[in-house]
Each structure stands twice: as C-alpha cells, then as structure tokens.
Amino acid sequence: MALEESHVRRAAHLARLAVSDDQANGFVDDLSRILDMVDQLQSLDTEGVAPLAHPLDATQRLRADEVTETNQRDAFQRCAPAVENGLYLVPRVVE
Amino acid sequence: MQWETVIGLEVHVQLATRSKIFSGASTAFGAEPNTQACAVDLGLPGVLPVLNEQAVAMAVQFGLAVHAEIPEVSVFDRKNYFYPDLPKGYQTSQMYHPIVGPGEVEITLDDNTTKRIRIHHAHLEEDAGKSLHEDFHGMTGIDLNRAGTPLLEIVSEPDMRNAKEAAAYLKAIHSIVTYLGISDGNMAEGSMRCDVNVSVRPKGQEAFGTRAEIKNVNSFRFVERAIAFEVERQIELIEDGGKVVQETRLFDPERDETRSMRTKEEANDYRYFPCPDLLPVVLDQAYLDHLRSQLPELPADKRARFQTSLGLSAYDAHVLSASREMAEFFEEVHRVCGDAKQAANWVQGELSGALNRDNLTIQNSPVSAHQLGELISRVLDDTINGKAAKQVFQALWNGQGSSADEIIEAKGLKQVTDTGAIESMIDQVIAESPAQVAQYRDSEPEKRGKMIGYFVGQVMKASRGTANPQQVNGLLKEKLDALL
Amino acid sequence: MHDKTVTQLAAALNSGELSSKELTSHFLQRIEKADGTLNSFITVTAEQALTQADAADKARASGDAGTLTGIPLALKDIYCTQGVKTSCGSKMLDNFIAPYDATVVEKLSAAGTISLGKTNMDEFAMGSSNENSYYGSVKNPWDLSAVPGGSSGGSAAAVAAGLVPAAMGTDTGGSIRQPAAFCGITGLKPTYGRVSRYGIIAYASSLDQAGPMARSAEDCAHLLNVIAGHDVRDSTCVARGVPDYTETLNAPLSGLKIGLPKEYFGDGLDPEVEKAVRDAVKVYESLGATVRDVSLPHTHYAIPAYYVIAPAEASSNLSRYDGVRFGHRCKAPEDLIDLYTRSRAEGFGEEVKRRILIGTHTLSEGFFDAYYTKAQKVRRLIRQDFLDAFEDVDVLMGPASPTPAFDLGAKKDPVSMYLQDIYTIAVNLAGIPGISVPAGFSNGRPVGLQILGTHFAEAQLLNVAHQFQQATDWHLKRPAFAEENA
C-alpha cells in the first residue's frame, strides 16, 4: 500500500504535529520504507485467526466504588504551563 | 408532499457512582475547579485506568431493565481526538463490544397508547471536562473535575416518528434510570444529556433521508422544540430544491433554532482501537442473575399493576408511575389509607396542585405521604368531611400541625353527626330565613331541590363546616317539606 | 566496591563492613568522574541519595533492614519519581517534575534501596541505540565509539561501567535485553503483567514491561523479588503469587530441555555472536541439559507486526502531550491548533514523530483492518509459536541481538535499526519473559545469550542464567573504562 504525501499530511493533522514541507518529504521516504517492511504481513494467511490484543488471556478486574483520591491540585498544577484560578488555560476555544 | 419524520436519540446518562469510572476521584458536583481531577483523570504520564465495579453494575442493571442482551464479553476502546477538555487525547469508550446489547423501551403517548422503541445498544464511557469561556485574557479555562465521570450512552434505533414520541422516549429513559437509582437524572446539572438524530422522508418511502445530529438538547421541552425546528428546516430545504447535509447542529434554546456547528476542514477520524490498558470485561450468568434479582419494580410493570390490581385508569396509572418518587409517594399514601382511588385523587389533585403552585418537587413536599394517607383515612372513616379535609391539608402544608388528627382536634373540625345538634342548627336557620322558606314553599316542587342549597350552605356555615353534609341535606329536606 | 554484585554488597552492608552512606558516596563519586564521558545519567539525585542512605543505615542499625536496604540503584528516566525530573529522554518532558512515584519506585523505596538518579534513554523508549535521546547519545563503556544499545542504554552503560550496581530498565521490544547484551550485563524482561506499569511512562501499553539490569542473574532475582506482584492501579498487572526468585537459583539443570529456534540462527547473524551462543549452549550440555532444534515459524513477521502495534498504541499514548497540563508548550500560541501542533512538533524528536505518524496512519480509516487487525492476528500466531515450542522444551536459547554493539551513527536508516531487534521483539508480542546474559565477545564487544521461557517462568530463567554464571565468568568481565575511571 503506497504511501503518499497526502497520507502523511492527514496523519500529521490528526496527530496534531506541525510538519514543514521539507519534513513532509522526509517522512514520506521514511514512512514508505517502514510500511514496505510492514507490508510483509499481507503475505501471511491469517484466515480464521482471532486478533490478539493482550498477550495474556486475562480479564478485567474491577475496583470497589470508593473515593480514594484527595485534592492535589496544587501539586499537579505545579508542572502546568498556564493556570489561573485553578483552571488550565488554553487559547480561546471556538465552538 | 406528505413527509414523515424519523428520529433516533443518543442519551448520555451520568451514572451515580461515588468515584469515577477509572479512578478513585470523587464525582460530586460543584467542587472548586480541578480539585476532583486526580492523576488518572488528568492523564499524567504513566497513569493507568482501573474499572469501577459499580459503573459496570449500573450499566448492566439498565440493560436488564430494558430487556437487553448482555454480552458475556465487552471491551473498552479508545476514541482518539484532541480537545482541551479531553486530557489524554482519547476518550475511553466502547465501540465494537458494548456492555449492553439490543433492548427495548415502552413509551406512553398522549392518548395513553404505548409504543416500543428499540435500543440499539448502550455503552460505558468516560465524561470529558468542561471548557469555561469567561474571559481569562482571551483564553479559555479548563476544569477537569467532570473528566472521568462514568457515562452510559444509550443509543436508540431510529424508531420515533415525531417530537412527542422523542420526548416520551426521553422521559421513559429518565424514569428507568431514576427508578434504578443509577442516575439522579438531573438534566439541569447535565446528569442526562441528549443528542437527537433527525431526518425526513416522503411518506411511504422506505429509505431514510439524510440526517442531522443535533447536540445540546438538554431538557424534555428542548427535545420537542429542537425537533420541531429541525423538521421544518429540512422540509423547507428539500421543498426549495436543496439537500440536507449530514452534519452536527447545535440547538440554541434562546433563539429556538438549530444551527450548523462550524464545519471542520475534514471529517473526524477517531481511530478507534481496543484500549491496551484495560482488559476484556467478562460477566457471568450468576452475576447477571444476582443483579436481576435486585432490580426494583420498573415503571412499565408498576403502571400495569396500578391498572390491574389497584383498578386505576390508564391515565392515573401512567402519571403515578412516571417517576420513582411519585410512585413511592402514592404507594405510601395508599398503604396508609387503603383506598387507591382516593389516594390517586389526592396525590394528583390537592397535592400536585399545591406542589405546582409553590414550584416544589414531590421529594420536597411539606406534606408527607404518611400524613396525607392519615388525612384521607379520616375522610374515609367520616371523622371529617371533604371540605374540612382541604382545610386540614392546607394546615399540614403550612406546618400548622404534625398530623391530621392533631389539626382536626385543634381546629375542631371533627364532623358533627349528632342528629340532635344538626336539627337544632337547622331549626335556627329556618327560623332566621322566613323569606327563603316562603320562597321554597311557593316554588314548583321540581325546583325546590335547587333551592335547598341555600339552607345547606347556612347550616354548614353555622357548623363551621363540620356538619356531615349528607345528614344536613336529608334532615333539611324533611324539615322544609314538613312546613309545606 | 564497584566490581561487586548487589548480592555481595548486601552482604557487606549486613556484616557492617560497609555503610550505605559509604557505598552511595562511592558510586556518586564514580558518576561524577565518569559520566561526563558516558552520559548515562540525565539526572543525578546526589543529595536525596545521601539522605536515603543515612536513613538506610539507621534502619539497619535498628535491625529494621531488608535484603536490599541501603543498596544504590538507578532508574531509567521513564519511571515517574515524585519531586524529581522525569523526562523520558524527551524535550517534551524536560520540565516535568513528576508529582507521584511509579509503583516500582514505591516498592524499591519501601525495600530500602537508594536511587542515585535517572538514566538516559531513547526518547519515549523508542530506539535501539540510545541515539534518540534529547540528552544526547550514551557511550558504551566497552568501546566509546559504540552505542550502548537501547532504549535502556543509560541503565546498561551505568551498570557496565560500575557507576551503579544495578538499574531498572523497561523493555517493549528488547529495550532491556539488547542493551544488556551490548554492555555485557544481565537484563531480565519479566512476563507481561508480572510487574506493575503504573507510573512508567507508556510507549506501547500491551508490550511495555519493567525489569532489572544488573551484573548477575542472582542480582536480578533479588530485584525481581521486590518489584514483582499485583498492583491495584494497573489492570494488566496479574494477581498471582510471587515466589522467592532466589530460592530456586541453584536448582540443578540436569534434564533441562533447551530449544534452539532455527530462525534465530539465520542470515545476518554475526559469526562470532553465533559462536559465543553455541559455546554457551555447550556449557549447558555439560550441566546436563539436552538440546534440540525447534522452529518459531512466524519469527519473520514479528518486526512488521510490532511496527504496526507499537506505533499505533504509542500514537494514542502520546496524545496527552498537548502543552496544556504538563510538558513543553510552545511560545505564544495563536490558537488551539497552533498550541497543539507547535508544542508537539517542538517537543518530540524525529523518531517519536515517525512512530506517531505511522501509528496514526495505520489506525486511520481505510487502513485499520489491513494493518492493525492483521498485525493482531499475526500477534496471535507469534504467541502460538512460542506456546507450541514450550510444549516440547523448557527454555529457548539464542542470541539477544544479531550483532554486538554497532558504532555510534552507524545506522541512519530507521528500518535497518528496527531489524536489529529481530530476536527480541517477538518475545514482547507473546508476553513471555526473557533474559540476556553475557556469553563472550565479538571484536571486543560483549555478546548476550538470550534465554526465553513460557509465561511466568522467571524463576526458571533466573535459575538457568545463574547456573551458567556459576559455570562461566563472562558476567565478571569489566570494561577497562570502569577501572580507568575509578
């Protein structure tokens, strides 16, 4: 499955990565080679094989519905780039 | 051209767990910003989710209540998109294997007929935080207290054909989740939120028209208004030669219209894939049986029982079963007084009137179900008459006593049934009303029945309302007729 | 002191021959002296370490000490450490002071160990040479022109150079075993789910696993005793009893059935690496093991499957770095999209971007089934290969890497770098444990023997590795650098 620049552009947009034109060309080359390598998968017959998401056949454990966390806002916001009145600040969101 | 409307609803119900779906932070409403957003809710580097058992139980209870299939295995997926109120850059949701499979809900229409609305599925997911657009130097503030609150998203089939059905469906869902106690159902606080999918098609056409998804429809009233606007918009558009585009629209309750949300340059691609931090949720039969055995009586069953074993009308049964609080109140009144019809009349009449007047919900009624039941008992055992009962009710409402008996005693409202006492009051009224007596005597016999009302009124007044009206009537008639 | 194993140092602490303070100061001095050359640490927490050492000495004096109380360690900079910078090798987290401790860090602290600091690594654990670090390459103490391997290259180099007796790494596709092999130390990747991932910055969640890197299998056993076990904060961490891994170290190997996967001895394998591995197998035969050839027929598909699954998970795991709540934020963002795209473009390095783009692309509409679903199916086949093999043999052996450490800057093409992990990657896809032990040299650079076992067979792997180390002295070899910088 050939990779085109439009694919890289679209992925960069979805992943919110700014990519310059030069970089885009470089990524097309690198990613194409990676995908060529990945395409070996297509030669394998996997008819009837169930996908495996986790290496162990374990099931989800459930947590008791208890409040175990306390307010740590100050500690958590110490590593935040922009806060005011306890809120994280971002450029204005237009709905 | 005759048009038919096709409506499907996606209802997001906040589950009433104490802690969040994947963390031990509190879900309490109204805390200071970000004081209930723990490391997991903030998506700090390295944190991991662990699923809340109560969220699972509540989702399953809902499924059982709508007679849904509950698959043995359900799986959480990640829905990937960037938004400031979505801390991890993905929402943990269920795309491919939801916890609740197909089910159905019975709705009651205005004419008291019922209709079944199919539920496509319901899935668990985490809520996002909130963006606050007050002016922080032109910035938006993000509060993540709500992030990670468990949501059950209930997706209906496109089975509704008009706005009233959609509203009735939303009410039915509201009533089920509040009966189950899995949500407070508070739409004003966002505990229940609704997206509406609307399309129109020429009557008789089988294929669906192109639908618009209307967001932010967060009250029963808004559902009707948003649909009404949207249907009109779509029909006008098509009749003018235009085409409905598939899009997301926002309902603006202030202007009573829907409007297109700013179209993004391209459609979203959420890249759903199974969340590798969570394992498949496996529910066995014993667990389902256990939850089934704990289900309360649900609205539809209650409604049926109110009609068949209590003999209430379809209308009364529907109104009294609509909310869990209403039904519980009514059943307590009935338990105390023993007369379902009287209980129904009082709850829907005097009580509902007073609640509406004072803008109160039944949970906040100043007259308790027990007090009302006792009051009705006193009418039934002839201790007081109907008129006095209304006085007693008002007194209870105003907090002038703690029980009907206390107020009856204090106000001397006990019904007078002593024939001698009533006769002497009648004699006095007759003696003081010679003109009316003369009029009565001179009337045509068939008109006298009406004229007796005046005398009854006077006697009741003399007794301060406590005389037994039936007795007064009978005795008056005897005495007046004796004067002829 | 720096030549000794954790086991030996613990004995010295226990006998009172040494204090933790002396030990800690000694290693801090070595770091001070040598790490300017090696670049194996991103952050050294000297003051905190000395305070912890004092506390450890007091605990020991009051008879309140465990086996590892007072032992200095280093942590790969992927473990969240409260109050200490946790960068994950990235500019994105250069300013991130973690507000909490990873479960492994909590457990190590509770056991009384001392953290000397945070070791260098490939950015977000994406790499096999440690050249993808925002903090610069790490040098291999055996040859300063060679890479230490990756992504836990800093931990491997620091242990090999005697800057710390042992260190913690993480392994998503070989990131403990390959650098252990390149640096001539012992590195264990436990079974997926054996050790909590809570507080370890995620690269690929269904593959990541924490493990010890040390001078001997015995040391790894001591460390695994501390870090293994259930964690209520990690849904994927298994609730299963933890044996004392040191107890079975000396079990005899007679009758041990060793399988040699023929796919692990194919094209591209350095002849000297092959010779070292085959010689090691002979040692096992002399210890009473039997050897047979086995096949893992889908080995060839492990790298392609991995480069779908790992980048897919990574693309999602790394979405949280958006410049809003922590981490790098670009200057004066014009609007929301600018905040996102510029913060992320500035904060992430090239390899991370490549993997985010690959993962985003393969998960996107129209490609998901062909890539992601397909890779998950192949993943099942790869796991089945191992499960089938373990029906017939107890352990599998082969090289940890097809070559010894390569030169810094030698692999410019990402795909050729990826192919380095041919022998380690399938293990993560299958979730089984693996250990790399020193087994000789090729061109003066260490060679690692990789031993693989079935799920939760850590005790057996450690036993098998320890017996080899009782019979050989490869693990005792030290690079000249370690002495020159004493």
Short mmCIF file of C-alpha atoms in Angstrom, two decimals, chain C residues 116-447:
data_model
loop_
_atom_site.label_atom_id
_atom_site.label_comp_id
_atom_site.label_asym_id
_atom_site.label_seq_id
_atom_site.Cartn_x
_atom_site.Cartn_y
_atom_site.Cartn_z
CA LEU C 116 21.18 7.67 42.59
CA GLY C 117 19.30 9.20 39.70
CA LYS C 118 17.60 8.81 36.39
CA THR C 119 19.33 7.21 33.44
CA ASN C 120 19.45 8.26 29.83
CA MET C 121 17.27 6.52 27.29
CA ASP C 122 15.92 6.74 23.79
CA GLU C 123 13.13 9.29 23.72
CA PHE C 124 9.91 7.67 24.97
CA ALA C 125 11.79 4.33 24.82
CA MET C 126 11.73 4.41 21.03
CA GLY C 127 15.08 3.22 19.80
CA SER C 128 17.74 0.54 19.89
CA SER C 129 20.89 2.62 20.26
CA ASN C 130 20.11 5.39 22.74
CA GLU C 131 20.87 7.85 19.96
CA ASN C 132 17.27 9.11 20.06
CA SER C 133 17.68 10.89 23.38
CA TYR C 134 17.09 14.62 23.70
CA TYR C 135 20.00 14.50 26.16
CA GLY C 136 22.48 13.12 23.65
CA SER C 137 23.88 9.67 22.95
CA VAL C 138 25.21 7.39 25.64
CA LYS C 139 28.58 5.73 25.04
CA ASN C 140 29.27 2.08 25.51
CA PRO C 141 31.92 1.66 28.26
CA TRP C 142 33.43 -1.29 26.38
CA ASP C 143 34.14 0.92 23.40
CA LEU C 144 33.35 4.60 23.49
CA SER C 145 32.75 4.64 19.75
CA ALA C 146 29.95 2.09 20.12
CA VAL C 147 26.34 2.54 21.16
CA PRO C 148 25.19 1.01 24.45
CA GLY C 149 22.01 -0.26 22.84
CA GLY C 150 18.56 0.99 23.66
CA SER C 151 16.25 2.07 24.77
CA SER C 152 17.54 1.41 28.33
CA GLY C 153 21.05 2.35 27.19
CA GLY C 154 21.84 4.63 30.12
CA SER C 155 20.97 1.97 32.67
CA ALA C 156 23.05 -0.64 30.82
CA ALA C 157 26.09 1.61 30.39
CA ALA C 158 25.96 2.81 34.00
CA VAL C 159 25.90 -0.74 35.37
CA ALA C 160 28.61 -1.94 32.97
CA ALA C 161 30.87 1.00 33.89
CA GLY C 162 30.38 0.38 37.59
CA LEU C 163 28.60 3.68 38.19
CA VAL C 164 25.81 1.84 39.93
CA PRO C 165 25.46 -1.81 40.98
CA ALA C 166 22.12 -2.30 39.25
CA ALA C 167 19.47 -0.31 37.45
CA MET C 168 15.91 -0.52 36.34
CA GLY C 169 15.01 -0.63 32.67
CA THR C 170 11.92 -1.22 30.60
CA ASP C 171 11.51 -3.48 27.62
CA THR C 172 8.94 -3.01 24.87
CA GLY C 173 10.75 -4.75 22.01
CA GLY C 174 14.11 -5.65 23.54
CA SER C 175 14.97 -2.46 25.42
CA ILE C 176 16.36 -4.31 28.46
CA ARG C 177 17.85 -7.39 26.79
CA GLN C 178 19.59 -5.73 23.83
CA PRO C 179 21.45 -3.02 25.82
CA ALA C 180 22.27 -5.63 28.48
CA ALA C 181 23.82 -7.72 25.71
CA PHE C 182 25.65 -4.75 24.19
CA CYS C 183 27.07 -3.72 27.58
CA GLY C 184 27.89 -7.18 28.91
CA ILE C 185 25.43 -7.23 31.81
CA THR C 186 22.42 -9.31 32.79
CA GLY C 187 18.98 -7.97 31.95
CA LEU C 188 15.59 -9.54 32.60
CA LYS C 189 12.33 -8.73 30.89
CA PRO C 190 9.63 -10.34 33.01
CA THR C 191 6.34 -11.72 31.72
CA TYR C 192 3.90 -9.02 30.66
CA GLY C 193 1.80 -8.35 33.76
CA ARG C 194 4.40 -9.59 36.26
CA VAL C 195 5.48 -6.07 37.24
CA SER C 196 3.22 -3.05 37.57
CA ARG C 197 3.37 -0.49 34.78
CA TYR C 198 1.76 2.22 36.92
CA GLY C 199 3.92 5.32 36.79
CA ILE C 200 6.06 4.06 33.94
CA ILE C 201 5.58 6.43 31.05
CA ALA C 202 3.79 4.42 28.41
CA TYR C 203 5.23 3.72 24.99
CA ALA C 204 3.21 0.68 23.85
CA SER C 205 0.95 -0.44 26.66
CA SER C 206 0.40 -4.04 25.59
CA LEU C 207 4.15 -4.61 25.22
CA ASP C 208 5.87 -2.49 27.90
CA GLN C 209 7.32 -4.28 30.89
CA ALA C 210 9.72 -3.20 33.62
CA GLY C 211 12.73 -5.26 34.64
CA PRO C 212 16.09 -5.26 36.38
CA MET C 213 19.52 -4.81 34.79
CA ALA C 214 22.46 -5.96 36.89
CA ARG C 215 25.73 -7.80 36.99
CA SER C 216 24.27 -11.22 37.63
CA ALA C 217 21.12 -13.27 37.41
CA GLU C 218 21.21 -13.54 41.19
CA ASP C 219 21.03 -9.73 41.46
CA CYS C 220 18.13 -9.72 39.05
CA ALA C 221 16.37 -12.29 41.23
CA HIS C 222 16.75 -10.06 44.30
CA LEU C 223 15.36 -7.08 42.43
CA LEU C 224 12.51 -9.05 40.89
CA ASN C 225 11.55 -10.19 44.39
CA VAL C 226 10.99 -6.53 45.24
CA ILE C 227 9.27 -5.25 42.12
CA ALA C 228 7.06 -8.18 41.05
CA GLY C 229 3.48 -8.60 42.07
CA HIS C 230 -0.02 -7.33 41.90
CA ASP C 231 -0.86 -3.64 41.78
CA VAL C 232 -4.43 -2.43 42.19
CA ARG C 233 -3.56 0.56 40.00
CA ASP C 234 -2.63 -1.49 36.92
CA SER C 235 -5.45 -3.53 35.38
CA THR C 236 -2.97 -5.52 33.31
CA CYS C 237 -0.78 -6.45 36.29
CA VAL C 238 -1.57 -10.01 37.25
CA ALA C 239 -2.81 -11.03 40.70
CA ARG C 240 -0.59 -14.04 41.06
CA GLY C 241 1.73 -15.09 43.86
CA VAL C 242 5.36 -14.02 43.72
CA PRO C 243 7.82 -16.78 44.57
CA ASP C 244 11.21 -16.04 46.16
CA TYR C 245 13.23 -16.00 42.97
CA THR C 246 16.48 -16.51 44.83
CA GLU C 247 15.33 -19.82 46.29
CA THR C 248 15.46 -21.78 43.06
CA LEU C 249 18.66 -20.27 41.65
CA ASN C 250 20.67 -23.34 42.44
CA ALA C 251 18.27 -25.98 41.20
CA PRO C 252 20.25 -28.46 39.07
CA LEU C 253 19.83 -28.28 35.32
CA SER C 254 20.08 -31.97 34.57
CA GLY C 255 17.28 -32.92 32.25
CA LEU C 256 16.66 -29.30 31.21
CA LYS C 257 15.34 -29.29 27.66
CA ILE C 258 16.74 -26.44 25.60
CA GLY C 259 15.32 -25.49 22.23
CA LEU C 260 17.32 -23.59 19.65
CA PRO C 261 14.94 -21.77 17.30
CA LYS C 262 16.37 -22.24 13.84
CA GLU C 263 15.05 -18.81 12.85
CA TYR C 264 17.40 -17.26 15.45
CA PHE C 265 20.48 -18.60 13.73
CA GLY C 266 19.87 -17.41 10.21
CA ASP C 267 21.10 -14.78 7.77
CA GLY C 268 22.54 -11.63 9.24
CA LEU C 269 23.82 -13.29 12.40
CA ASP C 270 27.38 -12.24 13.21
CA PRO C 271 29.55 -15.43 13.15
CA GLU C 272 31.30 -14.59 16.40
CA VAL C 273 27.96 -13.93 18.09
CA GLU C 274 26.76 -17.28 16.81
CA LYS C 275 29.89 -18.99 18.08
CA ALA C 276 29.55 -17.44 21.54
CA VAL C 277 25.93 -18.56 21.76
CA ARG C 278 26.69 -22.09 20.58
CA ASP C 279 29.57 -22.31 23.06
CA ALA C 280 27.19 -21.25 25.82
CA VAL C 281 24.78 -23.97 24.79
CA LYS C 282 27.65 -26.45 25.09
CA VAL C 283 28.17 -25.29 28.67
CA TYR C 284 24.55 -26.16 29.35
CA GLU C 285 25.01 -29.57 27.80
CA SER C 286 27.89 -30.09 30.17
CA LEU C 287 25.50 -29.18 33.01
CA GLY C 288 23.15 -31.96 31.98
CA ALA C 289 20.78 -30.16 29.62
CA THR C 290 19.62 -31.63 26.35
CA VAL C 291 19.40 -29.52 23.24
CA ARG C 292 17.20 -29.74 20.21
CA ASP C 293 16.34 -27.55 17.25
CA VAL C 294 12.90 -26.04 17.22
CA SER C 295 11.08 -23.70 14.90
CA LEU C 296 9.23 -20.47 15.54
CA PRO C 297 7.82 -20.24 12.03
CA HIS C 298 6.36 -16.72 12.27
CA THR C 299 9.53 -15.05 13.59
CA HIS C 300 9.94 -13.24 10.31
CA TYR C 301 6.64 -11.42 10.87
CA ALA C 302 7.43 -10.17 14.35
CA ILE C 303 9.09 -6.90 13.31
CA PRO C 304 6.35 -5.99 10.81
CA ALA C 305 3.64 -6.81 13.37
CA TYR C 306 5.46 -4.86 16.06
CA TYR C 307 5.83 -1.79 13.85
CA VAL C 308 2.07 -1.69 13.46
CA ILE C 309 1.03 -2.44 17.05
CA ALA C 310 3.64 -0.44 18.96
CA PRO C 311 3.33 2.79 16.93
CA ALA C 312 -0.48 2.50 16.98
CA GLU C 313 -0.55 2.33 20.77
CA ALA C 314 2.17 4.98 21.00
CA SER C 315 0.31 7.41 18.75
CA SER C 316 -2.58 7.29 21.20
CA ASN C 317 -0.47 7.16 24.39
CA LEU C 318 1.46 10.24 23.33
CA SER C 319 -1.63 12.34 22.57
CA ARG C 320 -1.66 13.55 26.17
CA TYR C 321 1.42 15.67 25.46
CA ASP C 322 -0.55 18.64 24.22
CA GLY C 323 1.02 21.55 26.09
CA VAL C 324 -1.99 22.01 28.37
CA ARG C 325 -1.43 20.27 31.71
CA PHE C 326 2.28 19.45 31.74
CA GLY C 327 5.26 19.28 29.44
CA HIS C 328 6.51 21.54 26.70
CA ARG C 329 4.27 24.34 25.49
CA CYS C 330 5.23 26.46 22.52
CA LYS C 331 5.68 30.18 22.98
CA ALA C 332 2.71 32.49 22.29
CA PRO C 333 0.32 30.06 20.59
CA GLU C 334 -2.00 31.85 18.18
CA ASP C 335 -4.88 29.48 18.67
CA LEU C 336 -5.64 26.00 19.89
CA ILE C 337 -4.40 24.16 16.81
CA ASP C 338 -1.19 26.17 16.89
CA LEU C 339 -0.73 25.31 20.56
CA TYR C 340 -1.07 21.61 19.77
CA THR C 341 0.85 21.32 16.55
CA ARG C 342 3.76 23.55 17.53
CA SER C 343 4.12 22.25 21.10
CA ARG C 344 4.21 18.70 19.81
CA ALA C 345 6.46 19.45 16.84
CA GLU C 346 8.93 21.24 19.12
CA GLY C 347 8.73 18.74 21.97
CA PHE C 348 9.07 15.45 20.11
CA GLY C 349 12.16 14.19 18.28
CA GLU C 350 12.27 12.66 14.82
CA GLU C 351 11.87 9.00 15.71
CA VAL C 352 8.95 9.71 18.02
CA LYS C 353 7.28 11.70 15.26
CA ARG C 354 7.85 8.89 12.78
CA ARG C 355 6.19 6.40 15.08
CA ILE C 356 3.30 8.72 15.91
CA LEU C 357 2.71 9.25 12.19
CA ILE C 358 2.97 5.55 11.36
CA GLY C 359 0.60 4.68 14.20
CA THR C 360 -1.87 7.40 13.28
CA HIS C 361 -1.81 6.31 9.65
CA THR C 362 -2.26 2.59 10.32
CA LEU C 363 -5.19 3.23 12.68
CA SER C 364 -6.94 5.60 10.32
CA GLU C 365 -10.00 4.87 8.28
CA GLY C 366 -9.36 2.60 5.36
CA PHE C 367 -6.11 1.20 6.78
CA PHE C 368 -7.13 -0.12 10.19
CA ASP C 369 -8.09 -3.63 9.15
CA ALA C 370 -5.24 -4.12 6.71
CA TYR C 371 -2.68 -3.06 9.28
CA TYR C 372 -3.88 -3.14 12.85
CA THR C 373 -6.30 -6.06 12.77
CA LYS C 374 -3.91 -8.01 10.58
CA ALA C 375 -1.00 -7.37 12.96
CA GLN C 376 -3.10 -8.52 15.91
CA LYS C 377 -3.86 -11.77 14.12
CA VAL C 378 -0.19 -12.26 13.37
CA ARG C 379 0.50 -11.50 17.01
CA ARG C 380 -1.62 -14.50 17.97
CA LEU C 381 0.32 -16.71 15.56
CA ILE C 382 3.61 -15.50 17.02
CA ARG C 383 2.47 -16.22 20.57
CA GLN C 384 1.27 -19.62 19.46
CA ASP C 385 4.73 -20.39 18.04
CA PHE C 386 6.20 -19.96 21.49
CA LEU C 387 3.44 -21.84 23.29
CA ASP C 388 3.89 -24.73 20.85
CA ALA C 389 7.66 -24.71 21.36
CA PHE C 390 7.25 -24.76 25.14
CA GLU C 391 5.21 -27.94 24.80
CA ASP C 392 8.47 -29.63 23.80
CA VAL C 393 11.23 -27.71 25.56
CA ASP C 394 11.69 -25.85 28.86
CA VAL C 395 13.58 -22.85 27.57
CA LEU C 396 14.65 -21.39 24.26
CA MET C 397 18.13 -20.02 23.67
CA GLY C 398 19.62 -17.81 21.04
CA PRO C 399 21.42 -14.52 20.57
CA ALA C 400 19.90 -11.37 22.08
CA SER C 401 20.99 -9.42 19.02
CA PRO C 402 22.35 -10.44 15.61
CA THR C 403 25.48 -8.31 16.12
CA PRO C 404 27.42 -6.86 19.00
CA ALA C 405 27.12 -3.14 19.68
CA PHE C 406 27.43 -1.16 16.47
CA ASP C 407 29.20 2.17 16.09
CA LEU C 408 27.56 5.41 17.08
CA GLY C 409 25.98 6.94 14.00
CA ALA C 410 26.28 3.72 12.00
CA LYS C 411 22.58 3.12 11.43
CA LYS C 412 20.99 6.09 9.76
CA ASP C 413 18.08 4.33 8.14
CA PRO C 414 15.24 3.63 10.61
CA VAL C 415 14.35 0.28 9.07
CA SER C 416 17.88 -1.10 9.40
CA MET C 417 17.78 -0.01 13.04
CA TYR C 418 14.45 -1.77 13.55
CA LEU C 419 15.80 -5.01 12.11
CA GLN C 420 18.35 -5.11 14.95
CA ASP C 421 15.54 -6.23 17.23
CA ILE C 422 14.75 -9.38 15.25
CA TYR C 423 15.45 -11.72 18.21
CA THR C 424 13.87 -9.69 20.97
CA ILE C 425 10.67 -8.27 19.56
CA ALA C 426 8.59 -11.44 19.23
CA VAL C 427 9.01 -12.01 22.97
CA ASN C 428 7.13 -8.81 23.76
CA LEU C 429 4.38 -9.66 21.29
CA ALA C 430 3.96 -13.02 23.02
CA GLY C 431 4.31 -11.53 26.51
CA ILE C 432 6.80 -14.18 27.65
CA PRO C 433 9.86 -13.48 29.85
CA GLY C 434 13.39 -13.30 28.52
CA ILE C 435 16.81 -12.71 29.97
CA SER C 436 20.10 -11.74 28.37
CA VAL C 437 23.32 -12.91 29.99
CA PRO C 438 26.91 -12.13 28.95
CA ALA C 439 28.31 -15.03 26.91
CA GLY C 440 31.51 -13.80 25.30
CA PHE C 441 32.78 -11.17 22.92
CA SER C 442 32.82 -10.35 19.27
CA ASN C 443 35.54 -7.94 18.23
CA GLY C 444 35.99 -6.90 21.84
CA ARG C 445 32.32 -6.06 22.26
CA PRO C 446 30.09 -8.15 24.52
CA VAL C 447 27.67 -10.79 23.25
#
